[in-house]
């Protein structure tokens, strides 16, 4: 009888411990789920606030909120889209250099993103403006796009380089006749480039980027090669 009593006490204690472990497991699951829901709600609210500001053309404020979403919620489903919109809003706000860096960051951190095609087109437009100011790696970037498999990207880059007076775009533009929708500007640029004098190549190639894309002092440092 004593032996059976000891077994019964042992069984009850084991059951109590198992129940306690089970209860603790359930509580941990609930806590984890609650935290995930709270984070999801927070990043969703932040995303909606950023979108609202962008719809109101409050570009600076929208860029700040999208950047906050990127920084504060690395697991958010809105990460890739938010990174794109950081660049877009900065571009609209007139911060050309930071917008270019933001689109580059999207390419670096999300190489398979569905937003890359749009980002690349924006980068080409931004690179044209930046190349006109100080050249260097932006010319190199535009020239690399002439080798793209996408003819529309080739054309867009060729037009940008043509406007900058870079004769490297001439043969690409001529080869695209009949493959993309040419307009009067494209034909005028071809004529202008054909008539332009050959001059020493002042474009600087900067294949690598030195520095960080993050932070207020983010810089794209390059070595000048003449």
mmCIF file of N, CA and C in Angstrom, residues 7 50 86 122 136 150 197 202 207 221:
data_model
loop_
_atom_site.group_PDB
_atom_site.id
_atom_site.type_symbol
_atom_site.label_atom_id
_atom_site.label_comp_id
_atom_site.label_asym_id
_atom_site.label_seq_id
_atom_site.Cartn_x
_atom_site.Cartn_y
_atom_site.Cartn_z
ATOM 1 N N UNK A 7 3.914 5.838 -5.630
ATOM 2 C CA UNK A 7 3.777 5.942 -7.084
ATOM 3 C C UNK A 7 2.724 6.978 -7.475
ATOM 4 N N UNK A 50 3.175 57.249 -43.760
ATOM 5 C CA UNK A 50 4.138 57.667 -44.787
ATOM 6 C C UNK A 50 3.451 57.837 -46.136
ATOM 7 N N UNK A 86 11.586 55.686 -50.088
ATOM 8 C CA UNK A 86 12.556 56.630 -49.522
ATOM 9 C C UNK A 86 13.245 57.374 -50.662
ATOM 10 N N UNK A 122 14.758 55.383 -62.268
ATOM 11 C CA UNK A 122 14.935 56.613 -61.497
ATOM 12 C C UNK A 122 16.415 56.932 -61.331
ATOM 13 N N UNK A 136 32.103 61.957 -62.710
ATOM 14 C CA UNK A 136 32.713 60.825 -62.036
ATOM 15 C C UNK A 136 31.895 59.548 -62.176
ATOM 16 N N UNK A 150 18.280 45.001 -71.515
ATOM 17 C CA UNK A 150 16.993 45.677 -71.689
ATOM 18 C C UNK A 150 17.191 46.879 -72.625
ATOM 19 N N UNK A 197 32.850 67.338 -82.114
ATOM 20 C CA UNK A 197 34.263 67.027 -82.255
ATOM 21 C C UNK A 197 34.671 65.960 -81.256
ATOM 22 N N UNK A 202 36.663 62.668 -70.690
ATOM 23 C CA UNK A 202 36.767 63.213 -69.337
ATOM 24 C C UNK A 202 35.978 62.403 -68.319
ATOM 25 N N UNK A 207 34.205 51.889 -60.591
ATOM 26 C CA UNK A 207 33.443 50.638 -60.560
ATOM 27 C C UNK A 207 33.041 50.246 -59.147
ATOM 28 N N UNK A 221 32.601 57.615 -52.187
ATOM 29 C CA UNK A 221 33.936 58.102 -52.496
ATOM 30 C C UNK A 221 34.494 57.326 -53.674
#
